[in-house]
PDB file of C-alpha atoms in Angstrom:
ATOM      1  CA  UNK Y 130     124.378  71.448 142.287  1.00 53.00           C
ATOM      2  CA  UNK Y 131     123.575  74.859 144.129  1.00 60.00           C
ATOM      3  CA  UNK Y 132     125.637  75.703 147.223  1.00 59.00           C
ATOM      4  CA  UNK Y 133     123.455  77.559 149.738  1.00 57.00           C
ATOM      5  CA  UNK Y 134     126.380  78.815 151.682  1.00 61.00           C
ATOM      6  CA  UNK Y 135     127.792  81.092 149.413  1.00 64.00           C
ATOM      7  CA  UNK Y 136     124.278  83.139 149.102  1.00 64.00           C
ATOM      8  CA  UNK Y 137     123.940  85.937 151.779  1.00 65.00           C
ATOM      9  CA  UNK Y 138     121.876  85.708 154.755  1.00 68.00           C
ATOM     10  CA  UNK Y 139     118.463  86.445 155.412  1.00 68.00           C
ATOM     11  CA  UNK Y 140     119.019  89.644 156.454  1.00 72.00           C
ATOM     12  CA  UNK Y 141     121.478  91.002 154.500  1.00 70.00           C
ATOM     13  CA  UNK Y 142     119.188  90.002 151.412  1.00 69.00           C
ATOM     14  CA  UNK Y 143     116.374  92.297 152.909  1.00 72.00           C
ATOM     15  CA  UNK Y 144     118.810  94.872 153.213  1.00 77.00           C
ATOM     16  CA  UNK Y 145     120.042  94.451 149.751  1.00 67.00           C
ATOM     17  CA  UNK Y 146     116.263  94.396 148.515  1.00 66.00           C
ATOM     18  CA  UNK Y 147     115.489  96.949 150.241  1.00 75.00           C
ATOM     19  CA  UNK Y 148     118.611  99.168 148.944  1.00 66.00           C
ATOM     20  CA  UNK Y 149     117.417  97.638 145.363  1.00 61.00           C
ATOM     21  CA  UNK Y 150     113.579  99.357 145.787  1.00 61.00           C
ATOM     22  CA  UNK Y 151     114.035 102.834 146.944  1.00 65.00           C
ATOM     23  CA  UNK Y 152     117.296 103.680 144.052  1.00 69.00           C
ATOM     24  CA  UNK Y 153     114.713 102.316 141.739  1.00 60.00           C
ATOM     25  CA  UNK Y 154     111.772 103.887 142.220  1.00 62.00           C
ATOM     26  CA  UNK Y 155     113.373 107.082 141.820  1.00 69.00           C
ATOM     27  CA  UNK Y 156     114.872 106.275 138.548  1.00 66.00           C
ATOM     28  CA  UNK Y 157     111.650 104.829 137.298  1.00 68.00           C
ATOM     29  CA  UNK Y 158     109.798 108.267 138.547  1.00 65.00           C
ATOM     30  CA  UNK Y 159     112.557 110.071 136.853  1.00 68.00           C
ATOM     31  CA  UNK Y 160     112.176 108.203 133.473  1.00 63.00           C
ATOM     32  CA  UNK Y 161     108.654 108.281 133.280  1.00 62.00           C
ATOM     33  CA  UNK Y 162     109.175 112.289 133.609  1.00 60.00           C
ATOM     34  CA  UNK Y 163     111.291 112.082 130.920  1.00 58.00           C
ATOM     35  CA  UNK Y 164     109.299 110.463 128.611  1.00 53.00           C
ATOM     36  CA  UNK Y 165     106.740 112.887 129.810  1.00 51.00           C
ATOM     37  CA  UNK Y 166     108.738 115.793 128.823  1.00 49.00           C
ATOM     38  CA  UNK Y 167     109.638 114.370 125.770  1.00 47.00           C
ATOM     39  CA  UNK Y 168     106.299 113.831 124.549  1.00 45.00           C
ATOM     40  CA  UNK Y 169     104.975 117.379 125.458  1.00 46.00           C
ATOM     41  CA  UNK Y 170     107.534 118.563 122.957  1.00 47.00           C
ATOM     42  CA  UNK Y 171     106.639 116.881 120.714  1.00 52.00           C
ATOM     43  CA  UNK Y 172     104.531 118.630 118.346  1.00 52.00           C
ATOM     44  CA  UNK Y 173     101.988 116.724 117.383  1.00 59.00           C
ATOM     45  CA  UNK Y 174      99.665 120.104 116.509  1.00 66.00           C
ATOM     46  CA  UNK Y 175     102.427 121.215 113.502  1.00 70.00           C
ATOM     47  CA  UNK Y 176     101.578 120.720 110.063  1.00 80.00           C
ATOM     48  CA  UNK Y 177     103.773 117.513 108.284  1.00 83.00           C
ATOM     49  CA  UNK Y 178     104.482 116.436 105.192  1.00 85.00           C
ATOM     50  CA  UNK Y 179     104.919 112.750 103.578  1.00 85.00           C
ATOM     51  CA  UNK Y 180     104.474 110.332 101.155  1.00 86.00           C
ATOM     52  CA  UNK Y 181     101.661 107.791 101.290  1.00 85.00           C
ATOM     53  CA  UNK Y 182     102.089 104.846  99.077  1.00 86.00           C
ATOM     54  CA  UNK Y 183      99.362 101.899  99.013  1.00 86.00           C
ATOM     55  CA  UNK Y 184      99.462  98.731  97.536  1.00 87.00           C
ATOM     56  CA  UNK Y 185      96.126  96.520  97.336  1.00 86.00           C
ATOM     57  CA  UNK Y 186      96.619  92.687  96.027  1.00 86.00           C
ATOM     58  CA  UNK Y 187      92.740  91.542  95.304  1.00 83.00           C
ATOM     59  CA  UNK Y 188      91.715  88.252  93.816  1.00 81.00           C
ATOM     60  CA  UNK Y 189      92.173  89.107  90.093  1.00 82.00           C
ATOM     61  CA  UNK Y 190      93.717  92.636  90.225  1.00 85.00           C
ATOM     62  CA  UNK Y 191      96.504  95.137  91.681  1.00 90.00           C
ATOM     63  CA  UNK Y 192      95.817  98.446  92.818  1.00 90.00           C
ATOM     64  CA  UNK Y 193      98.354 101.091  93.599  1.00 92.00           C
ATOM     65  CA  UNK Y 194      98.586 104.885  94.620  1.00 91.00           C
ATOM     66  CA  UNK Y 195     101.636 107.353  95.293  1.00 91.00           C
ATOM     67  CA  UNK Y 196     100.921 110.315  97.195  1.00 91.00           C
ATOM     68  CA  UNK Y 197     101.702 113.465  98.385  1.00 91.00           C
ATOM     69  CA  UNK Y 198     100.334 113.795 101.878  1.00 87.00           C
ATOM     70  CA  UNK Y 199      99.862 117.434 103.986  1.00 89.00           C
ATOM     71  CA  UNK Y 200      98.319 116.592 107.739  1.00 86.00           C
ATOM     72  CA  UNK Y 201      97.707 119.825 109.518  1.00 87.00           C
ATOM     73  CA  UNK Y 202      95.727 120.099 113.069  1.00 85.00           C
ATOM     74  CA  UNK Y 203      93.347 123.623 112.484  1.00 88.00           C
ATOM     75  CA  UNK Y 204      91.175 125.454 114.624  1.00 84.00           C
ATOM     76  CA  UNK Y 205      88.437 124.473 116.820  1.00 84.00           C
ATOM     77  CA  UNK Y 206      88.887 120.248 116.795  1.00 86.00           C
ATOM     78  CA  UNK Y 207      89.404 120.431 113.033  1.00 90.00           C
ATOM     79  CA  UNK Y 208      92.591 118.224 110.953  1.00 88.00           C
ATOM     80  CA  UNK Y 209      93.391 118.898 107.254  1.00 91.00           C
ATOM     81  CA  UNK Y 210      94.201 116.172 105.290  1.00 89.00           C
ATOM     82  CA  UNK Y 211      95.699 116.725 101.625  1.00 92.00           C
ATOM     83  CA  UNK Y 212      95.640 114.097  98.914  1.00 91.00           C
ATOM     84  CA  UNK Y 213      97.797 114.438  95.322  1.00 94.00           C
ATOM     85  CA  UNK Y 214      99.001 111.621  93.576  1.00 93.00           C
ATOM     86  CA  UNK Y 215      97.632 108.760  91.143  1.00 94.00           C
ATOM     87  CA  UNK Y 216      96.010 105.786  91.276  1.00 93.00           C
ATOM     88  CA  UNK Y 217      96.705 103.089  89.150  1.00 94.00           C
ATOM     89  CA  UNK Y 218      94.696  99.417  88.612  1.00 93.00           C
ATOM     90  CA  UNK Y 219      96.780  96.428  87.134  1.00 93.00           C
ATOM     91  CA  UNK Y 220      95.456  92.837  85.840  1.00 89.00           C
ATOM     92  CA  UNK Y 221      96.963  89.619  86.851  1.00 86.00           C
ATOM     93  CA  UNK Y 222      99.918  90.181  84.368  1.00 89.00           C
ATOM     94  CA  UNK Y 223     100.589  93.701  85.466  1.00 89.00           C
ATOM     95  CA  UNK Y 224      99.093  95.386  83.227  1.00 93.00           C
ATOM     96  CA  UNK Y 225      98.029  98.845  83.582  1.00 94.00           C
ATOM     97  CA  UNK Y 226      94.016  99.089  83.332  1.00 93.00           C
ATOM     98  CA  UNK Y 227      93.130 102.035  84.653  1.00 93.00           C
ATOM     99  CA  UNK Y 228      94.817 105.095  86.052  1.00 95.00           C
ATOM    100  CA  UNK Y 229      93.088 108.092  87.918  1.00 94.00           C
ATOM    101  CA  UNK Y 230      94.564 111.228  89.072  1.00 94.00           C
ATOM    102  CA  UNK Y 231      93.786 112.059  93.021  1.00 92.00           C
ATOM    103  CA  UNK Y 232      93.565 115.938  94.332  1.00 94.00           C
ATOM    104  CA  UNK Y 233      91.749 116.655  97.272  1.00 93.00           C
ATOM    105  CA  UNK Y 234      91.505 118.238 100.689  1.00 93.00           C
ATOM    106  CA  UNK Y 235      89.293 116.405 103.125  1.00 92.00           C
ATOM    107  CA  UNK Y 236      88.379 118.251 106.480  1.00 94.00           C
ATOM    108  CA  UNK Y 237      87.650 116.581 109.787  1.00 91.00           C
ATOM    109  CA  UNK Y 238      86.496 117.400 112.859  1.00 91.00           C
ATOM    110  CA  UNK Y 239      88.161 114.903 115.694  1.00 88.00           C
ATOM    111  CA  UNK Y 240      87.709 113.570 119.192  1.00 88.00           C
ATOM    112  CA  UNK Y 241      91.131 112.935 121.019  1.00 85.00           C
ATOM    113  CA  UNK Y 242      90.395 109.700 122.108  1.00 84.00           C
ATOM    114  CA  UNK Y 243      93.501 108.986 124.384  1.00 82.00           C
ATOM    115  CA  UNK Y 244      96.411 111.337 125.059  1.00 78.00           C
ATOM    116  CA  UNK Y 245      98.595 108.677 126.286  1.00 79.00           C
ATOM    117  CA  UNK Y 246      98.525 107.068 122.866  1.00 78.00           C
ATOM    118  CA  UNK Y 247      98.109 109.961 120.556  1.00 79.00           C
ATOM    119  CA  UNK Y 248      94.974 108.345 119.197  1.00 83.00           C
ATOM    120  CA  UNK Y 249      92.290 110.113 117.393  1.00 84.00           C
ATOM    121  CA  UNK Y 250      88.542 109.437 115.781  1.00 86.00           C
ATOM    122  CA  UNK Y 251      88.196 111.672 112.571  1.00 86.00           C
ATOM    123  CA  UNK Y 252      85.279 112.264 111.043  1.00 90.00           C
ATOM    124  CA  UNK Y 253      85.230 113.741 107.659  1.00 90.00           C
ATOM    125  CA  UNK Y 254      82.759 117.110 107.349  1.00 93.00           C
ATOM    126  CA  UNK Y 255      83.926 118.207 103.839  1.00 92.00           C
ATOM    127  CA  UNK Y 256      85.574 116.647 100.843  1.00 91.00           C
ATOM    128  CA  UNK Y 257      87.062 119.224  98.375  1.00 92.00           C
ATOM    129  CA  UNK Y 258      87.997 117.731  94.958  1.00 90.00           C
ATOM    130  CA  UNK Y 259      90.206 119.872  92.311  1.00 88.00           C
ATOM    131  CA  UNK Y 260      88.443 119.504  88.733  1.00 87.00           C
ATOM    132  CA  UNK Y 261      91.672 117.137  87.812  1.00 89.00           C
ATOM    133  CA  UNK Y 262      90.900 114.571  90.227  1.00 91.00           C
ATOM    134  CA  UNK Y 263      89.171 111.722  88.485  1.00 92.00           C
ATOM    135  CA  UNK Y 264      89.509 109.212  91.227  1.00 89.00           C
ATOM    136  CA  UNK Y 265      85.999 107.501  91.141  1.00 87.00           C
ATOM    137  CA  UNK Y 266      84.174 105.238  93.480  1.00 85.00           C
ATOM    138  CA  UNK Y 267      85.390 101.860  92.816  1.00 85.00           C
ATOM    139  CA  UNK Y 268      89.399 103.060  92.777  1.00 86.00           C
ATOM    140  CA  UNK Y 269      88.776 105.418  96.203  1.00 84.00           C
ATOM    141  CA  UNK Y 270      86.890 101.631  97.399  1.00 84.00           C
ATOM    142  CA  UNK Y 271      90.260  99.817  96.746  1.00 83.00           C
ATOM    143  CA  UNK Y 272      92.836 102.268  97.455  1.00 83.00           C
ATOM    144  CA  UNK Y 273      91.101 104.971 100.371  1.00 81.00           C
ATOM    145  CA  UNK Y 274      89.971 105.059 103.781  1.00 79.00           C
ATOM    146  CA  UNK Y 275      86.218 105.111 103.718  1.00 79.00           C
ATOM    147  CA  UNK Y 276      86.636 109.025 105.564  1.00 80.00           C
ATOM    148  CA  UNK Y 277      89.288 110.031 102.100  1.00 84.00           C
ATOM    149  CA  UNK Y 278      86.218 109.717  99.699  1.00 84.00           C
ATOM    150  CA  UNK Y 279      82.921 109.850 101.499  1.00 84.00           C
ATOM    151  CA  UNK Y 280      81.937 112.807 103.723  1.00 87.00           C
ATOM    152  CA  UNK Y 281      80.132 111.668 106.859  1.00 87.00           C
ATOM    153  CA  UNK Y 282      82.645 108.892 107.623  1.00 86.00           C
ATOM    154  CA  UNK Y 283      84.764 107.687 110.955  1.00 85.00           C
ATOM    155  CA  UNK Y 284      88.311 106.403 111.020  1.00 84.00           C
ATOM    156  CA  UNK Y 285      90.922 106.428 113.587  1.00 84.00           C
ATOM    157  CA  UNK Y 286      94.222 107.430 113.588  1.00 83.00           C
ATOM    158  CA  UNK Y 287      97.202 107.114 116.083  1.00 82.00           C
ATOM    159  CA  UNK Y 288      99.993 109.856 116.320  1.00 79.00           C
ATOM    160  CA  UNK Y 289     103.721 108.132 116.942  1.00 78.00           C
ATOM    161  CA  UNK Y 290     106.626 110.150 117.389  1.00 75.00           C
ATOM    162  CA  UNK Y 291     109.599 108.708 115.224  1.00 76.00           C
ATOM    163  CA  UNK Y 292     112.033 111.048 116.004  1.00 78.00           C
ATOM    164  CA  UNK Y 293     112.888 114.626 116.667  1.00 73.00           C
ATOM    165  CA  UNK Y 294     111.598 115.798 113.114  1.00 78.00           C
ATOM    166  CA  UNK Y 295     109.347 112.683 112.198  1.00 79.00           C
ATOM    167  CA  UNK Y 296     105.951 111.414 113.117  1.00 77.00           C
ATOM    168  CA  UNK Y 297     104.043 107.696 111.811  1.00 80.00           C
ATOM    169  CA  UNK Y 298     100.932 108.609 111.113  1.00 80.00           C
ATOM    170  CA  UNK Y 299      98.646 105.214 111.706  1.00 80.00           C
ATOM    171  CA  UNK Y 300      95.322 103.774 110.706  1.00 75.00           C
ATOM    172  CA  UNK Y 301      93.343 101.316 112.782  1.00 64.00           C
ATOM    173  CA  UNK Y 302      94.412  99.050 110.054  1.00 63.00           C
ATOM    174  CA  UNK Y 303      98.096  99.912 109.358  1.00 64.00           C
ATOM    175  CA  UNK Y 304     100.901 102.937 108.572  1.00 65.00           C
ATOM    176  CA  UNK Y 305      99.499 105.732 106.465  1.00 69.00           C
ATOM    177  CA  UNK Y 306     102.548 107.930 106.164  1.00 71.00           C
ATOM    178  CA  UNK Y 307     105.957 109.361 107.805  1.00 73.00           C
ATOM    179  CA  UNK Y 308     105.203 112.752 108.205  1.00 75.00           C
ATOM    180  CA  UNK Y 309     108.296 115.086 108.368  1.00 76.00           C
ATOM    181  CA  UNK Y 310     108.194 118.523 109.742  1.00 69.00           C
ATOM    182  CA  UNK Y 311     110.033 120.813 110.889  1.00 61.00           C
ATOM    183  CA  UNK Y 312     111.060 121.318 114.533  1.00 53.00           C
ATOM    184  CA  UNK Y 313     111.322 124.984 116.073  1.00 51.00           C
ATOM    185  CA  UNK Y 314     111.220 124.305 119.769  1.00 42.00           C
TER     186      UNK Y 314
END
């Protein structure tokens, strides 16, 4: 059972309230500063490195890839993306089927979409492939964004700051990579 007498009166609870609002809003102003701060030091325009590792489960077949990954924001609204790793197709009992070798630089030009979440629309302008890279259509279908193998095409990514050295690089779709680099501010 609630006792009503031991709760303070109506105008001491205004008071209180009162009190409660204006220390708040000041430390709300304050944090949002803060995270302001923080996330214009952040430098999202430094070059990173990672790993990228997918893993495809299809109907009658595996696909994998390990990467190296480079991301690097360049002149004039322009993002290098670096590719080198392997590819590798497995049947139901794990066997491998196929393996392709992936080196490549892939240029896009970008629209920064929102600055409050880091997000970005890439759209590849030029696909450079060393002579070892073997990676053909169907294994870049199963293993790529559409923008890693085909020039002309639009994906999104979002920006995250990890920590003071890392960054998540995403996909509309999911994680790409945790790209480390290294902090001079």
């Amino acid at each position: 059972m609630i006792s009503f007498k031991k709760w303070p009166s109506p105008g001491l609870q205004n008071i209180l309230l009162t009190l409660l609002l204006v220390g708040l809003l000041p430390g709300i102003v304050i944090y949002g500063n803060l995270l302001k701060n923080d996330k214009a030091a952040f430098p999202v325009n430094t070059s990173c490195r990672g790993n990228m590792i997918v893993d495809a489960l299809y109907d009658d077949q595996r696909a994998r890839m390990t990467t190296s990954f480079y991301f690097s924001f360049l002149d004039n609204n322009k993002i290098l993306i670096s590719l080198s790793g392997t590819g590798y197709l497995y049947d139901r009992s794990g066997k491998v089927i196929e393996r392709k070798t992936i080196l490549r630089n892939i240029y896009y030009r970008y629209v920064h979409e929102s600055k409050y979440t880091n997000t970005y629309s890439l759209t590849s302008t030029q696909i450079n492939t060393d002579s070892v890279d073997n990676m053909d259509w169907k294994m870049s279908s199963l293993l790529l964004m559409n923008s890693f193998f085909m020039a002309g095409q639009t994906d999104t990514l979002v920006l995250k700051k990890y920590d003071d050295n890392t960054m998540l690089i995403e996909s509309n779709q999911s994680p790409l990579t945790m790209c480390v680099f290294k902090n001079d501010l």
